[in-house]
CSV table of C-alpha atoms and ligand atoms in Angstrom, one decimal:
chain,number,residue,atom,x,y,z
A,1,MET,CA,-11.8,1.1,-24.9
A,2,ASN,CA,-13.4,0.3,-21.6
A,3,ILE,CA,-10.7,0.3,-18.9
A,4,LEU,CA,-11.1,-0.8,-15.3
A,5,LEU,CA,-8.4,0.9,-13.2
A,6,LEU,CA,-7.9,-0.7,-9.8
A,7,GLY,CA,-7.0,2.2,-7.6
A,8,GLY,CA,-6.0,2.8,-4.0
A,9,THR,CA,-2.7,4.6,-4.5
A,10,PHE,CA,-1.4,8.0,-5.2
A,11,GLU,CA,-0.2,6.8,-8.6
A,12,ALA,CA,-3.7,5.5,-9.5
A,13,ARG,CA,-4.9,9.1,-9.1
A,14,ILE,CA,-2.3,10.5,-11.5
A,15,LEU,CA,-2.9,7.7,-14.0
A,16,ALA,CA,-6.7,8.2,-14.0
A,17,LYS,CA,-6.3,11.9,-14.8
A,18,GLN,CA,-3.9,11.1,-17.6
A,19,LEU,CA,-6.1,8.4,-19.2
A,20,GLU,CA,-9.2,10.4,-18.9
A,21,ASN,CA,-7.7,13.1,-21.1
A,22,ASN,CA,-7.6,10.5,-23.9
A,23,PRO,CA,-10.9,10.4,-25.8
A,24,LYS,CA,-10.3,6.8,-26.8
A,25,TYR,CA,-10.5,5.6,-23.2
A,26,LEU,CA,-13.5,5.2,-20.9
A,27,VAL,CA,-12.0,4.7,-17.5
A,28,THR,CA,-13.7,3.4,-14.4
A,29,VAL,CA,-11.7,3.7,-11.2
A,30,SER,CA,-12.4,1.1,-8.6
A,31,MET,CA,-11.6,1.6,-4.9
A,32,ALA,CA,-11.8,-0.9,-2.1
A,33,GLY,CA,-13.9,1.7,-0.1
A,34,VAL,CA,-12.1,1.2,3.1
A,35,THR,CA,-11.1,4.8,3.7
A,36,LYS,CA,-13.5,7.1,5.5
A,37,ALA,CA,-14.5,10.0,3.2
A,38,PRO,CA,-12.4,8.9,0.2
A,39,ILE,CA,-11.5,11.7,-2.3
A,40,LYS,CA,-13.6,11.5,-5.5
A,41,TYR,CA,-10.9,12.3,-8.1
A,42,SER,CA,-12.4,10.8,-11.2
A,43,GLU,CA,-15.8,11.2,-12.9
A,44,ASN,CA,-16.3,7.4,-13.0
A,45,MET,CA,-15.6,5.8,-9.7
A,46,ARG,CA,-17.0,2.8,-7.9
A,47,PHE,CA,-16.4,1.8,-4.3
A,48,GLY,CA,-16.3,-1.5,-2.5
A,49,GLY,CA,-15.1,-5.0,-3.2
A,50,PHE,CA,-16.4,-7.0,-6.1
A,51,GLY,CA,-17.1,-10.1,-4.1
A,52,GLY,CA,-14.1,-12.2,-4.8
A,53,GLN,CA,-13.2,-13.7,-8.2
A,54,LYS,CA,-16.8,-14.5,-9.1
A,55,GLY,CA,-17.9,-10.9,-8.5
A,56,LEU,CA,-15.0,-9.5,-10.4
A,57,LYS,CA,-15.7,-11.8,-13.3
A,58,ASN,CA,-19.3,-10.7,-13.5
A,59,TYR,CA,-18.3,-7.1,-13.2
A,60,LEU,CA,-15.8,-7.3,-16.1
A,61,LYS,CA,-18.4,-9.1,-18.3
A,62,ILE,CA,-21.4,-6.9,-17.5
A,63,ASN,CA,-19.3,-3.7,-18.1
A,64,ASN,CA,-17.6,-5.0,-21.2
A,65,ILE,CA,-14.2,-4.2,-19.8
A,66,ASP,CA,-11.5,-4.4,-22.5
A,67,ALA,CA,-8.4,-4.0,-20.3
A,68,LEU,CA,-7.6,-4.0,-16.6
A,69,VAL,CA,-5.0,-1.7,-15.1
A,70,ASP,CA,-4.0,-2.7,-11.6
A,71,VAL,CA,-2.5,0.2,-9.7
A,72,THR,CA,-3.2,-1.1,-6.2
A,73,HIS,CA,-0.7,-1.0,-3.3
A,74,PRO,CA,2.2,-3.5,-3.6
A,75,PHE,CA,0.9,-5.3,-0.5
A,76,ALA,CA,-2.7,-5.6,-1.8
A,77,SER,CA,-2.1,-9.1,-3.0
A,78,ASN,CA,-5.7,-10.4,-2.8
A,79,ILE,CA,-7.2,-8.1,-5.3
A,80,THR,CA,-4.1,-8.4,-7.5
A,81,TYR,CA,-4.3,-12.2,-7.5
A,82,ASN,CA,-8.1,-12.1,-8.2
A,83,ALA,CA,-7.5,-9.8,-11.1
A,84,LYS,CA,-4.8,-12.0,-12.6
A,85,VAL,CA,-6.9,-15.2,-12.4
A,86,VAL,CA,-10.1,-13.6,-13.7
A,87,CYS,CA,-8.4,-11.7,-16.5
A,88,GLU,CA,-6.6,-14.9,-17.6
A,89,GLU,CA,-10.0,-16.7,-17.6
A,90,LEU,CA,-11.7,-14.1,-19.6
A,91,ASN,CA,-8.7,-13.3,-21.8
A,92,ILE,CA,-8.8,-9.7,-20.8
A,93,PRO,CA,-5.4,-7.9,-21.1
A,94,ARG,CA,-4.1,-6.9,-17.7
A,95,ILE,CA,-1.1,-4.8,-16.6
A,96,LEU,CA,0.2,-4.3,-13.0
A,97,TYR,CA,1.9,-1.1,-12.1
A,98,GLU,CA,4.2,-1.6,-9.1
A,99,ARG,CA,6.3,1.2,-7.8
A,100,LYS,CA,10.0,0.4,-7.2
A,101,ALA,CA,10.8,-1.0,-3.7
A,102,TRP,CA,12.9,1.1,-1.3
A,103,ILE,CA,16.6,0.2,-1.2
A,104,GLU,CA,18.8,0.4,1.9
A,105,GLU,CA,21.1,3.4,1.8
A,106,GLU,CA,24.3,4.3,3.7
A,107,ASN,CA,23.6,4.9,7.4
A,108,ASP,CA,20.4,2.9,7.3
A,109,LYS,CA,20.0,0.3,10.0
A,110,TRP,CA,17.6,-2.1,8.3
A,111,LEU,CA,16.4,-5.5,9.2
A,112,ARG,CA,14.5,-7.2,6.4
A,113,LEU,CA,11.6,-9.2,7.5
A,114,ASP,CA,9.3,-11.7,5.9
A,115,CYS,CA,6.9,-11.4,8.8
A,116,GLU,CA,6.5,-9.2,11.8
A,117,TYR,CA,7.3,-12.1,14.1
A,118,ASP,CA,10.9,-12.1,12.7
A,119,LEU,CA,11.5,-8.8,14.6
A,120,ILE,CA,10.8,-10.2,18.0
A,121,PRO,CA,14.2,-11.8,18.7
A,122,HIS,CA,15.8,-8.4,18.0
A,123,LEU,CA,13.8,-6.4,20.5
A,124,ASN,CA,15.1,-5.3,23.8
A,125,ASN,CA,13.5,-4.5,27.1
A,126,ARG,CA,11.5,-1.2,27.0
A,127,ASP,CA,12.0,-0.7,23.2
A,128,VAL,CA,9.5,1.7,21.6
A,129,VAL,CA,8.3,0.2,18.3
A,130,PHE,CA,6.6,2.7,15.9
A,131,ILE,CA,4.3,0.7,13.7
A,132,ALA,CA,3.8,2.3,10.3
A,133,SER,CA,2.8,-0.9,8.6
A,134,GLY,CA,-0.9,-1.0,9.6
A,135,ARG,CA,-3.0,-2.1,12.5
A,136,GLN,CA,-2.7,-5.8,11.7
A,137,SER,CA,1.0,-5.6,12.4
A,138,ALA,CA,0.5,-4.7,16.1
A,139,ALA,CA,-1.2,-8.1,16.9
A,140,HIS,CA,2.1,-9.9,16.3
A,141,PHE,CA,3.6,-8.1,19.4
A,142,LYS,CA,0.7,-8.4,21.8
A,143,ASP,CA,2.5,-10.8,24.1
A,144,GLN,CA,5.7,-8.7,24.2
A,145,LYS,CA,4.8,-7.0,27.5
A,146,ASN,CA,8.3,-5.5,27.9
A,147,ILE,CA,8.1,-3.2,24.9
A,148,PHE,CA,5.8,-0.4,23.9
A,149,LEU,CA,3.9,-0.1,20.6
A,150,ILE,CA,2.8,3.1,18.8
A,151,CYS,CA,0.6,2.2,15.9
A,152,ARG,CA,-0.1,5.1,13.5
A,153,GLN,CA,-3.5,5.2,11.8
A,154,ILE,CA,-5.1,7.6,9.4
A,155,ASP,CA,-8.7,7.0,10.6
A,156,LYS,CA,-9.5,6.7,14.3
A,157,PRO,CA,-10.3,3.0,14.9
A,158,GLN,CA,-13.8,2.2,16.4
A,159,ASN,CA,-12.3,0.5,19.4
A,160,PRO,CA,-9.4,1.5,21.7
A,161,PHE,CA,-6.0,-0.1,21.2
A,162,PRO,CA,-6.6,-3.8,22.0
A,163,TYR,CA,-3.4,-4.6,23.8
A,164,GLY,CA,-2.0,-3.4,27.1
A,165,ASN,CA,1.5,-2.6,25.6
A,166,GLY,CA,0.7,0.2,23.3
A,167,ARG,CA,-1.6,2.9,21.8
A,168,TYR,CA,-2.8,4.4,18.5
A,169,LEU,CA,-1.5,7.6,17.1
A,170,ILE,CA,-4.0,9.2,14.7
A,171,SER,CA,-2.4,11.3,12.1
A,172,ARG,CA,-3.0,12.0,8.4
A,173,PRO,CA,-0.2,12.1,5.8
A,174,PRO,CA,1.8,13.6,4.2
A,175,PHE,CA,4.5,13.8,6.8
A,176,SER,CA,7.7,15.8,6.4
A,177,VAL,CA,11.2,14.5,7.4
A,178,GLU,CA,11.4,17.2,10.0
A,179,SER,CA,8.0,16.3,11.6
A,180,GLU,CA,8.8,12.6,11.5
A,181,MET,CA,12.2,13.3,13.3
A,182,GLN,CA,10.5,15.4,15.9
A,183,LEU,CA,7.9,12.8,16.5
A,184,PHE,CA,10.3,9.9,16.8
A,185,GLU,CA,12.5,11.9,19.2
A,186,GLU,CA,9.5,12.9,21.3
A,187,LEU,CA,8.3,9.3,21.5
A,188,LYS,CA,11.8,7.9,22.1
A,189,VAL,CA,11.3,5.5,19.2
A,190,ASN,CA,13.9,2.7,18.9
A,191,TRP,CA,12.4,0.7,16.1
A,192,LEU,CA,10.3,1.7,13.1
A,193,LEU,CA,8.3,-1.0,11.4
A,194,VAL,CA,7.4,-0.4,7.7
A,195,LYS,CA,6.2,-2.3,4.7
A,196,ASN,CA,8.5,-1.9,1.7
A,197,SER,CA,5.9,0.1,-0.1
A,198,GLY,CA,8.4,2.2,-2.1
A,199,GLY,CA,7.7,5.5,-3.7
A,200,SER,CA,8.4,9.0,-2.4
A,201,GLN,CA,5.0,9.7,-0.8
A,202,SER,CA,5.7,7.9,2.4
A,203,GLU,CA,9.5,7.9,2.4
A,204,ALA,CA,9.9,10.7,5.0
A,205,LYS,CA,9.8,8.2,7.9
A,206,LEU,CA,12.7,6.3,6.5
A,207,ILE,CA,14.8,9.4,6.0
A,208,ALA,CA,14.0,10.5,9.5
A,209,ALA,CA,15.1,7.1,10.9
A,210,ARG,CA,18.3,7.2,8.9
A,211,LYS,CA,19.1,10.7,10.3
A,212,LEU,CA,18.4,9.6,13.8
A,213,GLY,CA,20.1,6.2,13.6
A,214,ILE,CA,16.8,4.4,14.4
A,215,SER,CA,16.6,0.7,13.5
A,216,VAL,CA,14.0,-0.1,10.8
A,217,GLY,CA,12.2,-3.4,10.4
A,218,VAL,CA,11.3,-3.6,6.7
A,219,LEU,CA,8.7,-6.0,5.6
A,220,ASN,CA,9.4,-7.7,2.3
A,221,ARG,CA,6.8,-7.5,-0.4
A,222,PRO,CA,4.5,-10.4,-1.0
A,223,LYS,CA,5.5,-12.7,-3.9
A,224,SER,CA,4.7,-11.7,-7.4
A,225,PHE,CA,2.0,-13.5,-9.4
A,226,GLY,CA,3.6,-12.6,-12.7
A,227,GLY,CA,2.2,-11.1,-15.8
A,228,THR,CA,3.0,-7.7,-17.3
A,229,ILE,CA,4.5,-5.6,-14.6
A,230,VAL,CA,5.9,-2.1,-15.0
A,231,SER,CA,7.3,0.5,-12.6
A,232,GLU,CA,6.7,3.6,-14.6
A,233,LEU,CA,3.3,5.1,-15.3
A,234,SER,CA,4.3,6.0,-18.9
A,235,GLU,CA,4.7,2.3,-19.6
A,236,VAL,CA,1.1,1.7,-18.8
A,237,GLY,CA,0.2,4.3,-21.4
A,238,ASN,CA,2.4,2.7,-24.0
A,239,TRP,CA,1.0,-0.8,-23.2
A,240,LEU,CA,-2.6,0.5,-23.7
A,241,GLU,CA,-1.6,2.1,-27.0
A,242,GLY,CA,-0.1,-1.2,-28.0
A,243,LEU,CA,-3.5,-2.9,-27.6
A,244,GLY,CA,-4.4,-1.2,-30.8
A,245,TYR,CA,-7.8,0.4,-30.1
A,246,GLU,CA,-8.8,3.4,-32.3
B,1,NAP,P1,-6.3,-6.7,-0.6
B,1,NAP,O1,-6.0,-7.6,0.6
B,1,NAP,O2,-5.7,-7.1,-1.9
B,1,NAP,O3,-7.9,-6.6,-0.9
B,1,NAP,C1,-8.9,-7.1,0.0
B,1,NAP,C2,-10.2,-7.0,-0.7
B,1,NAP,O4,-10.5,-5.6,-0.8
B,1,NAP,C3,-10.1,-7.6,-2.1
B,1,NAP,O5,-10.3,-9.0,-2.1
B,1,NAP,C4,-11.3,-6.8,-2.7
B,1,NAP,O6,-12.5,-7.4,-2.3
B,1,NAP,C5,-11.2,-5.5,-2.1
B,1,NAP,N1,-10.4,-4.5,-2.9
B,1,NAP,C6,-9.1,-4.2,-2.7
B,1,NAP,N2,-8.7,-3.2,-3.6
B,1,NAP,C7,-9.8,-3.0,-4.3
B,1,NAP,C8,-10.1,-2.1,-5.4
B,1,NAP,N3,-9.2,-1.3,-5.9
B,1,NAP,N4,-11.4,-2.1,-5.9
B,1,NAP,C9,-12.3,-2.9,-5.4
B,1,NAP,N5,-12.1,-3.8,-4.4
B,1,NAP,C10,-10.9,-3.8,-3.9
B,1,NAP,O7,-5.9,-5.2,-0.4
B,1,NAP,P2,-5.8,-4.4,1.0
B,1,NAP,O8,-4.4,-4.6,1.4
B,1,NAP,O9,-6.9,-4.7,1.9
B,1,NAP,O10,-5.9,-3.0,0.4
B,1,NAP,C11,-7.2,-2.4,0.1
B,1,NAP,C12,-6.9,-1.2,-0.8
B,1,NAP,O11,-6.2,-0.2,-0.1
B,1,NAP,C13,-6.2,-1.5,-2.1
B,1,NAP,O12,-6.9,-0.9,-3.2
B,1,NAP,C14,-4.8,-1.0,-1.9
B,1,NAP,O13,-4.3,-0.4,-3.1
B,1,NAP,C15,-5.0,0.1,-0.9
B,1,NAP,N6,-3.9,0.3,0.1
B,1,NAP,C16,-3.4,-0.8,0.7
B,1,NAP,C17,-2.3,-0.7,1.5
B,1,NAP,C18,-1.6,-1.9,2.1
B,1,NAP,O14,-0.6,-1.7,2.8
B,1,NAP,N7,-2.1,-3.1,2.0
B,1,NAP,C19,-1.7,0.5,1.7
B,1,NAP,C20,-2.3,1.7,1.0
B,1,NAP,C21,-3.4,1.5,0.2
B,1,NAP,P3,-13.3,-8.4,-3.1
B,1,NAP,O15,-12.6,-9.7,-3.0
B,1,NAP,O16,-14.7,-8.4,-2.5
B,1,NAP,O17,-13.4,-8.0,-4.5
């Protein structure tokens, strides 16, 4: 069976390894190709967008894809939507793995947000906002001259930080709870801004904020497009088995 696995997450890597061990499956892992020097963790990998729904449709047809497994990030809604539409059109079975969202725990000071702008009324003069939700988030606060933004990035952006009220912090995960606590204390962070990505890989910042009593703006996930959605990787394996290929 020819499987197209849409990757870009830690779990995609685990799943690719598992599926590759099954001789019934020929797996191609697809990556957006946005990260500099991406790790090649699978024999069969392709990099770069497909060119929207039309490009994805062509790709699926030309490569005789029998099933599509979407293991992209919960906030990667464009590719997930395109995959849903095109698979429905071509009648190709599709499954979406989505890790469980984080849930507020005791001592957490969370503010749930539909959009970054919703945080603005809660900010005070000279607050330091640590942006762990991506570069695009920073733009929402560019006119808030009375606060300071620290925007963490994995790769150094080509241009300097575009607004007068902040800077980039270049740093590569994984991060420990201890290092996150030390960082937040050093930088005198009052607010942490995150996407509700879920999973344990990037949870250290939330635990650090809980321990330090730092307020957290938690961006809600985009709306679901429906279809077969699972939150355990083993369920993807079961679903593939259920397709009945020998
Ligand atoms: P997106 O908005 O859904 O995707 C933007 C475009 O990138 C898509 O329309 C598609 O281009 C291309 N693309 C995305 N994932 C792809 C894949 N696996 N294979 C081939 N093309 C892909 O997603 P995004 O938020 O930009 O994220 C891009 C990638 O980074 C995703 O794979 C995602 O899992 C990963 N990621 C995202 C986040 C996040 O917070 N958004 C965090 C960590 C990792 P075409 O339309 O040309 O096909």
